[in-house]
Coordinates of N, CA and C in Angstrom, one line a residue:
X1210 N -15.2 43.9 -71.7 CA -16.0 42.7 -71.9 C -17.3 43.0 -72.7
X1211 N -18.1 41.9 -73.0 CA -19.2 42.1 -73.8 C -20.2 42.9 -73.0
X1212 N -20.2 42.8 -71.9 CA -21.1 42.8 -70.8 C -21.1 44.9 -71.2
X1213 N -19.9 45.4 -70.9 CA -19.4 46.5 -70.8 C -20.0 47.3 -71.6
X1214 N -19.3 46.6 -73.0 CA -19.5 47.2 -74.3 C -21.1 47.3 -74.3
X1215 N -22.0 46.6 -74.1 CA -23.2 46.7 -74.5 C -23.9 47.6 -73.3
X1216 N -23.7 48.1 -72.5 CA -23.8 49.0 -71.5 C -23.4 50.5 -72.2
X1217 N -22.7 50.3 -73.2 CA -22.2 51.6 -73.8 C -23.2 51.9 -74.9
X1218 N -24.0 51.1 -75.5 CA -24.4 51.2 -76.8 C -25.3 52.2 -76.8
X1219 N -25.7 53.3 -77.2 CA -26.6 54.2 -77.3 C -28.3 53.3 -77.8
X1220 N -29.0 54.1 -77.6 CA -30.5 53.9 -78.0 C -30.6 53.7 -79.1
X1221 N -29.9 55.0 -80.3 CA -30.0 54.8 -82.0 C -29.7 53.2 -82.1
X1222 N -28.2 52.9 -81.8 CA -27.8 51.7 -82.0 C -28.6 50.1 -80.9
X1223 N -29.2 50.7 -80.4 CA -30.1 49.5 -79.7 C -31.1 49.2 -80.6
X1224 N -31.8 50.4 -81.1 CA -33.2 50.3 -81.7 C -32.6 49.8 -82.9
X1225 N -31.8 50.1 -83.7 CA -31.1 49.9 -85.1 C -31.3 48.2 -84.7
X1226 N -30.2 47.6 -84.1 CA -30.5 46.3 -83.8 C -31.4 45.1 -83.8
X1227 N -32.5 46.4 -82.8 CA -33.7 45.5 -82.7 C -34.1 45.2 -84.2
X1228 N -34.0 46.2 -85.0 CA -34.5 45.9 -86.6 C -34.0 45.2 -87.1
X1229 N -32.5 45.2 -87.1 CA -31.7 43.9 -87.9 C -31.8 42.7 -87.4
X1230 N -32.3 42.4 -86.2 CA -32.3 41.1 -85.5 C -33.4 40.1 -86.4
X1231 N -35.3 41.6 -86.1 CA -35.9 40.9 -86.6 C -36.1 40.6 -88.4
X1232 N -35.4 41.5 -88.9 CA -35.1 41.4 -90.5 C -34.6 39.8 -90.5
X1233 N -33.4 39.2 -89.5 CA -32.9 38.4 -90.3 C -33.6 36.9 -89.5
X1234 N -34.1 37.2 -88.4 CA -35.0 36.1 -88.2 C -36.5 35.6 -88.5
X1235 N -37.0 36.8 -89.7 CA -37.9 36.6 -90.6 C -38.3 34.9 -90.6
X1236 N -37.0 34.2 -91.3 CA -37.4 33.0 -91.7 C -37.5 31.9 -90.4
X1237 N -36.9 32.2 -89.5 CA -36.4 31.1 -88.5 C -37.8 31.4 -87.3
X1238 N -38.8 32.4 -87.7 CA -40.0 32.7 -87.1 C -40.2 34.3 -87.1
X1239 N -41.2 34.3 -86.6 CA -41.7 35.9 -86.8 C -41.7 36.2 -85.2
X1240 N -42.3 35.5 -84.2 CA -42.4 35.7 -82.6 C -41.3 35.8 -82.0
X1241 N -40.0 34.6 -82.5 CA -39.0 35.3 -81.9 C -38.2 36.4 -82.2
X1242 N -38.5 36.8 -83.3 CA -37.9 38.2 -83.8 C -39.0 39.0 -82.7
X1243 N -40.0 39.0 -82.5 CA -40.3 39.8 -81.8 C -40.0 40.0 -80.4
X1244 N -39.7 38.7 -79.9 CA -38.5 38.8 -78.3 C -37.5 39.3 -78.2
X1245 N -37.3 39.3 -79.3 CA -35.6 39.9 -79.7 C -35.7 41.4 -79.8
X1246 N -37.0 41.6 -80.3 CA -37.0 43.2 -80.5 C -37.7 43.8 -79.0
X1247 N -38.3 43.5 -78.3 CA -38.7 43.9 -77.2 C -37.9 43.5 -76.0
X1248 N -36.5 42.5 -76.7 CA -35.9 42.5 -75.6 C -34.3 43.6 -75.7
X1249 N -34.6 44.1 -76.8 CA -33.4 45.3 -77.0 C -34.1 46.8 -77.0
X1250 N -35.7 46.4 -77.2 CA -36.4 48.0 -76.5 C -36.3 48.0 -75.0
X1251 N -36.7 47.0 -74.4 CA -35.8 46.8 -72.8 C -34.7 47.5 -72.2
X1252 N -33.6 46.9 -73.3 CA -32.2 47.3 -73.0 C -32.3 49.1 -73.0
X1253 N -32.6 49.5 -74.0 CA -33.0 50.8 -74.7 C -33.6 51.3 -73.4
X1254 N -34.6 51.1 -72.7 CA -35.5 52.0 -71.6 C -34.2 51.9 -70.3
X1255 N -33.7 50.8 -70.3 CA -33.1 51.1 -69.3 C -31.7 52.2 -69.5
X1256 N -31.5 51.8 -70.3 CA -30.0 52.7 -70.8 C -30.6 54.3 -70.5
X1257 N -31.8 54.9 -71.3 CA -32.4 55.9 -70.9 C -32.8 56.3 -69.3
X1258 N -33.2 55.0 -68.7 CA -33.4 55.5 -67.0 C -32.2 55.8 -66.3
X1259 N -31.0 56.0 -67.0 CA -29.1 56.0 -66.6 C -29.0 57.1 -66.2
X1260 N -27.4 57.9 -66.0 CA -27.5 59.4 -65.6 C -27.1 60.0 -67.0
X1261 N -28.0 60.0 -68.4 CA -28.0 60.8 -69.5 C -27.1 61.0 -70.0
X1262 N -26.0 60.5 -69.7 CA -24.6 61.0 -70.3 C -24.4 61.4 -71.8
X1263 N -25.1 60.7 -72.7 CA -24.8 60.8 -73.7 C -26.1 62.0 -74.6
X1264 N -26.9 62.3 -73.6 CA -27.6 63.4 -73.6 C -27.0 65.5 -74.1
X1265 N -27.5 66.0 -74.5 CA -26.7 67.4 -75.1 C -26.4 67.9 -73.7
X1266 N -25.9 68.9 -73.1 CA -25.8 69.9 -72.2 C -27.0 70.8 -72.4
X1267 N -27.5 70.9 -70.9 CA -28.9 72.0 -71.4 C -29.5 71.2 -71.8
X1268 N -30.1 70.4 -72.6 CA -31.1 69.8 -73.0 C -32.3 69.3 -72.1
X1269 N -33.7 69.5 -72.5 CA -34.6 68.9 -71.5 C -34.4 66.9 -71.9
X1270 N -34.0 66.7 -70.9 CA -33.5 65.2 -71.0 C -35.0 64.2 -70.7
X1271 N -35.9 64.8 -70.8 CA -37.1 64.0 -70.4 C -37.8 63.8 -71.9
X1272 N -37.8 65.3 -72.6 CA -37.8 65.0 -73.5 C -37.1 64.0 -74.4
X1273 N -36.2 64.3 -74.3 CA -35.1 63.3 -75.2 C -35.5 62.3 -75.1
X1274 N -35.3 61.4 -74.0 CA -35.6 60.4 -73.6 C -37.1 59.9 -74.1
X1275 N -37.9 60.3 -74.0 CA -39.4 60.1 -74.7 C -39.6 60.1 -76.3
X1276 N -38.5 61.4 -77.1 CA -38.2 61.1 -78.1 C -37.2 59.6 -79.1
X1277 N -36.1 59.5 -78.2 CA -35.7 57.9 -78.6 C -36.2 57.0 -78.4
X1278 N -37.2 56.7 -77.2 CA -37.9 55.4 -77.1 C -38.9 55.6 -77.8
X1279 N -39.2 56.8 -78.6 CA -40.9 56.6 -79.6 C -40.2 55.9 -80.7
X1280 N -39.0 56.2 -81.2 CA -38.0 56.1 -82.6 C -37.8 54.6 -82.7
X1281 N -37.5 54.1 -81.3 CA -36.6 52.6 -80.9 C -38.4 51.9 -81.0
X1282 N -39.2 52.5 -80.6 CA -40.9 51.6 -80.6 C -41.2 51.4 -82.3
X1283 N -40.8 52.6 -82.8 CA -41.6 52.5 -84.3 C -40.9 51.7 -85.0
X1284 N -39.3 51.7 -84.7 CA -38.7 50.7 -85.1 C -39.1 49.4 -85.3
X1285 N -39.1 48.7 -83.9 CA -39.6 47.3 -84.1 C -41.0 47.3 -83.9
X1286 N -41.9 47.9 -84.1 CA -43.3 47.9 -84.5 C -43.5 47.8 -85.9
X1287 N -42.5 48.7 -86.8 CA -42.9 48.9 -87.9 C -42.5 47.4 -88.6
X1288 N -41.2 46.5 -88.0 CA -40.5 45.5 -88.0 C -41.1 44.3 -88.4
X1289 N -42.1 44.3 -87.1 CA -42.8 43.1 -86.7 C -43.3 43.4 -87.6
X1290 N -44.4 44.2 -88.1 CA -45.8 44.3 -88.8 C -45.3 43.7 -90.1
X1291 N -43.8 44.4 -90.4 CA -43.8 43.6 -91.9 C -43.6 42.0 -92.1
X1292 N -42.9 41.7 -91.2 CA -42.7 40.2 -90.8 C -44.0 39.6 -90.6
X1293 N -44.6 39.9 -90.4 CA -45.4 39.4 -89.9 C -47.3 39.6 -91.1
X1294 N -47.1 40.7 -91.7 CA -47.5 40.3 -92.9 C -46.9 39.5 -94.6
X1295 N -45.9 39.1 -94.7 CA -45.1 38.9 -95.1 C -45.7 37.4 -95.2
X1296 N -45.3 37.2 -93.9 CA -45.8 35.8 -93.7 C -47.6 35.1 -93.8
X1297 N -48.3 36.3 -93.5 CA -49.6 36.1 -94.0 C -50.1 35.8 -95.5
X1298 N -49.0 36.5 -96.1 CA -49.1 36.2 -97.7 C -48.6 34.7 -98.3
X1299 N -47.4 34.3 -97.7 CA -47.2 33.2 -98.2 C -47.6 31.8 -97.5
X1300 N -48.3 32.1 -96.6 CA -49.0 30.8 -96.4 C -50.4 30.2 -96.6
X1301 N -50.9 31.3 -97.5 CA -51.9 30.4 -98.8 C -51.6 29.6 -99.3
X1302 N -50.1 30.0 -100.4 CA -49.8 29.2 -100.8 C -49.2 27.5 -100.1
X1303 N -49.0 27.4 -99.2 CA -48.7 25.9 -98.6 C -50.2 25.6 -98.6
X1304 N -51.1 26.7 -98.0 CA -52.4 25.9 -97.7 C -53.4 25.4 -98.9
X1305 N -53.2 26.1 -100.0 CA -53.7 25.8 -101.3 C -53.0 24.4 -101.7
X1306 N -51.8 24.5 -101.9 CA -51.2 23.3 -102.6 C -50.9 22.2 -101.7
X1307 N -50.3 22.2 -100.7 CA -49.8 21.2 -100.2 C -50.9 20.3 -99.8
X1308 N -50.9 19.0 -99.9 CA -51.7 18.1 -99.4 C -52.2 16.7 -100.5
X1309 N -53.1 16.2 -100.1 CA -53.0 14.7 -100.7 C -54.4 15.0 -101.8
X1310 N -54.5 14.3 -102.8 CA -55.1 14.7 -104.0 C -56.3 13.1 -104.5
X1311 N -57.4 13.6 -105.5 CA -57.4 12.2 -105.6 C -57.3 12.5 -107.4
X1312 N -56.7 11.5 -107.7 CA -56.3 11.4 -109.5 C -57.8 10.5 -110.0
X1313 N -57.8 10.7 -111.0 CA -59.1 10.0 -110.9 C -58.4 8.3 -112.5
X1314 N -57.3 8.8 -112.7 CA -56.8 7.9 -113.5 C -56.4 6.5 -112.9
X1315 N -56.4 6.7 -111.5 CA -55.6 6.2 -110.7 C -56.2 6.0 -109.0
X1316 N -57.6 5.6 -109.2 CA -58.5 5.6 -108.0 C -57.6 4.3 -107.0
X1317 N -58.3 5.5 -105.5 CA -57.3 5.3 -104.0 C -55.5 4.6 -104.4
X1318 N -55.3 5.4 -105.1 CA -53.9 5.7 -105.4 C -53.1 6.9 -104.7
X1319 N -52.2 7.0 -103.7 CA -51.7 8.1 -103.0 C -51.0 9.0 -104.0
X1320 N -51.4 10.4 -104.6 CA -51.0 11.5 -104.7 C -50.6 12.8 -103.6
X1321 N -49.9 13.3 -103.8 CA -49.5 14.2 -102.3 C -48.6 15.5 -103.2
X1322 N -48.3 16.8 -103.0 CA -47.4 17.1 -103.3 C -46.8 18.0 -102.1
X1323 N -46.2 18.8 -102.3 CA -45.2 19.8 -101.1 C -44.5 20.8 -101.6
X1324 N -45.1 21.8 -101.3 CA -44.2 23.1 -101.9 C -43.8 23.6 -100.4
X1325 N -42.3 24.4 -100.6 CA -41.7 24.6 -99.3 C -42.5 26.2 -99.0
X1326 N -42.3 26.5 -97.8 CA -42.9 27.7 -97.0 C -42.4 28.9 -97.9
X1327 N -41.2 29.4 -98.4 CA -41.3 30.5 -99.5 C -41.8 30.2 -100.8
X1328 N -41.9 28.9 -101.3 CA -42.6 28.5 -102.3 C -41.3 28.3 -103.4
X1329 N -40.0 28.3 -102.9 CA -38.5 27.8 -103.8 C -38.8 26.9 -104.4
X1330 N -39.2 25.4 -103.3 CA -39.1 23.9 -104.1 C -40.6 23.7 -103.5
X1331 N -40.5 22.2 -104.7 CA -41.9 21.9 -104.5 C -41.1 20.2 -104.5
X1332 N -42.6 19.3 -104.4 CA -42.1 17.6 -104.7 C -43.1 17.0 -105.2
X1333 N -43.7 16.0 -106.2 CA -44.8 15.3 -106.1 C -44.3 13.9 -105.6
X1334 N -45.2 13.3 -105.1 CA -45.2 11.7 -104.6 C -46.1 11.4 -104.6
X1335 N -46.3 9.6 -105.1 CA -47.4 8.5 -105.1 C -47.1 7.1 -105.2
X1336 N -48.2 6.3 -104.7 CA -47.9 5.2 -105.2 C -49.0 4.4 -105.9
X1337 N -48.9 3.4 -106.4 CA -49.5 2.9 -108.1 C -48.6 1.7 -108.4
X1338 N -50.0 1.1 -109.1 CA -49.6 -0.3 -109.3 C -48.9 -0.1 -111.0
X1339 N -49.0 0.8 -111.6 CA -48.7 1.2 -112.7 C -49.7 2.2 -113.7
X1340 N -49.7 1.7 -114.8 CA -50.1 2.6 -115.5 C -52.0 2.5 -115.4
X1341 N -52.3 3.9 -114.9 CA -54.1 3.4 -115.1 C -54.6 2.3 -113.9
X1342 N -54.4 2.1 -113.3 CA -54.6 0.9 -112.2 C -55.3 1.7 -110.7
X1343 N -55.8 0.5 -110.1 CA -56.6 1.2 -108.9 C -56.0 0.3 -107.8
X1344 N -55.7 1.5 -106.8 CA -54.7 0.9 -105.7 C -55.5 -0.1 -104.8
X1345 N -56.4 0.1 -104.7 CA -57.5 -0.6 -103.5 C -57.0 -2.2 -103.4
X1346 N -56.9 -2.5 -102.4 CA -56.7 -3.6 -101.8 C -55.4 -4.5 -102.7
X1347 N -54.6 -3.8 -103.7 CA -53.3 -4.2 -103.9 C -52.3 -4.1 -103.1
X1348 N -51.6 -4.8 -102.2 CA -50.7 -4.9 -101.1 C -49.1 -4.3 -102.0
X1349 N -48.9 -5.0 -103.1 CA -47.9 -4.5 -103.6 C -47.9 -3.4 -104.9
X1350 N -47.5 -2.4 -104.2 CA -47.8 -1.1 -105.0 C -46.4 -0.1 -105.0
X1351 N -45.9 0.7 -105.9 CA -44.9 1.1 -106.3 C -44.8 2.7 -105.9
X1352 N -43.6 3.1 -105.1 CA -43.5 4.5 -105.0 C -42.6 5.4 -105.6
X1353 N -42.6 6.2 -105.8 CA -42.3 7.5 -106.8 C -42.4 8.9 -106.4
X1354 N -41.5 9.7 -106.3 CA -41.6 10.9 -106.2 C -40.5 12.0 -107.5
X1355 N -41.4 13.2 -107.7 CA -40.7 13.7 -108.6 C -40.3 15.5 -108.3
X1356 N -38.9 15.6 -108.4 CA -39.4 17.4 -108.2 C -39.7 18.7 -108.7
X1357 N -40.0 19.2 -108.0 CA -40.6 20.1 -108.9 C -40.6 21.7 -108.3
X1358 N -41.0 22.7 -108.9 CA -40.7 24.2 -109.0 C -42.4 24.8 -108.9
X1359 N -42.5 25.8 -108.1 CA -44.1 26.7 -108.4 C -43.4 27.8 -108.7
X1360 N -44.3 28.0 -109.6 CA -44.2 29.6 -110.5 C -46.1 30.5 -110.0
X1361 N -45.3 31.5 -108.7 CA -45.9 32.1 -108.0 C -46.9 33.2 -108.6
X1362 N -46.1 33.5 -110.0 CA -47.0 34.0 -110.9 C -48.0 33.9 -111.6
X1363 N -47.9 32.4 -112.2 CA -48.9 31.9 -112.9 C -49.8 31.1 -112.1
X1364 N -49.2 30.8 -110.7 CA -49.8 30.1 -110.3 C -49.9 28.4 -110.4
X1365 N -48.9 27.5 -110.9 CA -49.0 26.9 -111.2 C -47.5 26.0 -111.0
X1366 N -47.5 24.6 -111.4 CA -46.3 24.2 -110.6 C -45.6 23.1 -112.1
X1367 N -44.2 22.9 -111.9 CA -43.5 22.2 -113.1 C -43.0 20.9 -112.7
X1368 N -43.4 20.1 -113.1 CA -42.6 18.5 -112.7 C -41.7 18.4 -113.7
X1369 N -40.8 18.2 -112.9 CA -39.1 17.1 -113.9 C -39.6 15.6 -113.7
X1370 N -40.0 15.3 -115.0 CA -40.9 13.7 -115.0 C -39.4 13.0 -115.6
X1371 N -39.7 11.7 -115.0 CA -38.7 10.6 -115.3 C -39.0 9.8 -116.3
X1372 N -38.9 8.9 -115.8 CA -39.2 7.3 -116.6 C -40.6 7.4 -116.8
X1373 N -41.5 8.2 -116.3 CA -42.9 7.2 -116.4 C -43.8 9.0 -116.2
X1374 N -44.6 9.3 -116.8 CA -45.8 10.4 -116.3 C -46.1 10.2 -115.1
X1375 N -46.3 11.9 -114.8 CA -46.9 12.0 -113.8 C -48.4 12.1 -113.7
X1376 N -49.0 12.1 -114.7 CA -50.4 12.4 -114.7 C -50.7 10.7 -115.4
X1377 N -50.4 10.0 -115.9 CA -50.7 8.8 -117.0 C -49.8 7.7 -116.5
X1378 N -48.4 7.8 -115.5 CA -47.9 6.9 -115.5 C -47.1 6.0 -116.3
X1379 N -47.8 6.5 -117.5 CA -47.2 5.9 -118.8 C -45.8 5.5 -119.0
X1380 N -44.6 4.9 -119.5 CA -43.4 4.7 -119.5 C -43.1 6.0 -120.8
X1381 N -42.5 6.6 -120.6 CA -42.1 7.9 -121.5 C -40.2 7.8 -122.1
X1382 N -40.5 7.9 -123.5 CA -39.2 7.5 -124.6 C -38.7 8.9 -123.8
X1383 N -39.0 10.0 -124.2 CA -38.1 11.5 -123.7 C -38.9 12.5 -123.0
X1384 N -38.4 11.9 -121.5 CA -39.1 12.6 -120.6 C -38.6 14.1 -120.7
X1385 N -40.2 15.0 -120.3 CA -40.0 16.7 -120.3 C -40.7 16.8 -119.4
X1386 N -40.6 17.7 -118.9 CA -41.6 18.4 -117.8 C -43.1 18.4 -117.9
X1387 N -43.9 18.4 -117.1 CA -45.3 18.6 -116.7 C -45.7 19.6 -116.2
X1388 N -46.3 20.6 -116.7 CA -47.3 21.5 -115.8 C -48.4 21.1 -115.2
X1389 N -49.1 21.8 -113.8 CA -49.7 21.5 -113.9 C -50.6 22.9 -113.3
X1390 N -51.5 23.8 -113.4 CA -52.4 24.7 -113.1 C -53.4 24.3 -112.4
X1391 N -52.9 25.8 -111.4 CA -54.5 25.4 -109.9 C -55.6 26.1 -110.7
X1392 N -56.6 25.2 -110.6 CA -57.7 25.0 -111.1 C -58.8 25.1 -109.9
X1393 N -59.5 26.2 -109.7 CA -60.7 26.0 -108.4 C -60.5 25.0 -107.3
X1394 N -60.5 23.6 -107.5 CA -60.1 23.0 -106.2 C -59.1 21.4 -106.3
X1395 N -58.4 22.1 -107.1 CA -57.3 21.0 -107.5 C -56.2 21.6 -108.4
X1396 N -55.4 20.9 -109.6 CA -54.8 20.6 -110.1 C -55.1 20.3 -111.6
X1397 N -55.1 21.4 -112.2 CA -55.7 20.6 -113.7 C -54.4 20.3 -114.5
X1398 N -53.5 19.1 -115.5 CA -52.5 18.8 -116.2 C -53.1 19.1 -117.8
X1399 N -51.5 19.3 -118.1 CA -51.7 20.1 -119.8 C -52.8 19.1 -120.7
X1400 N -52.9 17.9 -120.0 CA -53.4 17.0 -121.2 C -55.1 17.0 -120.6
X1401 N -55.9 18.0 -119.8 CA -57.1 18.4 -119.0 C -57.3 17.2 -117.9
X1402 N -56.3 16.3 -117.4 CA -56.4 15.8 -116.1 C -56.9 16.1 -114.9
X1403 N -57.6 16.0 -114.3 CA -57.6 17.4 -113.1 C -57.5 16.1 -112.1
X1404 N -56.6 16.3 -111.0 CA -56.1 16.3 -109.8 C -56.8 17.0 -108.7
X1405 N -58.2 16.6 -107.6 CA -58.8 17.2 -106.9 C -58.1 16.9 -105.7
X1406 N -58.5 18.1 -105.0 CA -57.7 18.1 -103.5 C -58.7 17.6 -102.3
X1407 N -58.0 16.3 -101.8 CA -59.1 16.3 -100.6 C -59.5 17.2 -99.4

């Protein structure tokens, strides 16, 4: 039974575990990779408090035992720590970009954009009475959203524009993409637009 089998597993192969668990639960959180790994260093101390069987002949088995549980600790120590900076790094970037903007082409007009947690996709959305117009107290107002890609290196993000700019609204004969570069505390567009972050 499972039960059995996992009663057999040696320490190497516990601690080995604990690392693969938290390697692949990186994305789905960093804490529960860490339950996961303290809950197969667990498994690991107890298999050690057993009758040693899989211990040498002759061997000081206290030692041993002190030696595999330091191995199975550094393991998911070393685990966590990367997970867990890993994640410190990329959540600037949501905290820099994501959020609602004011355009100044386009006063109390909803700008917003969204780049996902590894920074893969991104989205812009707004709404606007059209081209150049100010949303304030217009009840009927038009929404739009467009997607888009961050380039982690430059820093900076690319709209697949439609029918109409993203920075001008304008109606566009042959739509191409938009860049746009983080700029101190916004969003500056190729044509020197800047998009400030509230």
């Amino acid at each position: 039974s499972s039960e059995a089998s996992s009663r057999t597993l040696s320490p190497f192969a516990l601690h080995r575990m604990a690392g693969t668990r938290l390697m692949d639960s990186r994305r789905r959180g960093h804490g529960l990779a860490l339950l996961m790994a303290m809950a197969a260093l667990g498994a690991a101390c107890c298999w050690l408090r057993s009758d040693g069987a899989a211990f040498a002949p002759g061997a000081d088995s206290s030692l041993q035992r002190r030696t595999l549980l330091g191995g199975a600790v550094g393991v998911a120590v070393g685990e966590a720590s990367t997970g867990m900076m890993q994640a410190a790094q990329a959540e600037p970037v949501a905290r820099k970009w994501n959020g609602g903007y004011i355009d100044p082409l386009h006063e109390n007009c909803e700008r917003k954009l969204f780049i996902s947690y590894d920074g893969s996709k991104a989205k812009v959305t707004g709404w606007d009475v059209g081209s150049r117009g100010d949303c304030r107290g217009i009840e009927q107002q038009f929404q739009w959203n467009y997607a888009a890609s961050y380039d982690k290196e430059k820093d900076e993000i690319t709209v697949q524009q439609e029918k109409r700019s993203v920075v001008t609204r304008d109606a566009l004969e042959s739509p191409k993409p938009a860049k746009g570069k983080w700029v101190g505390d916004g969003i500056e567009w190729e044509d020197g637009t800047k998009w400030t972050k509230k």
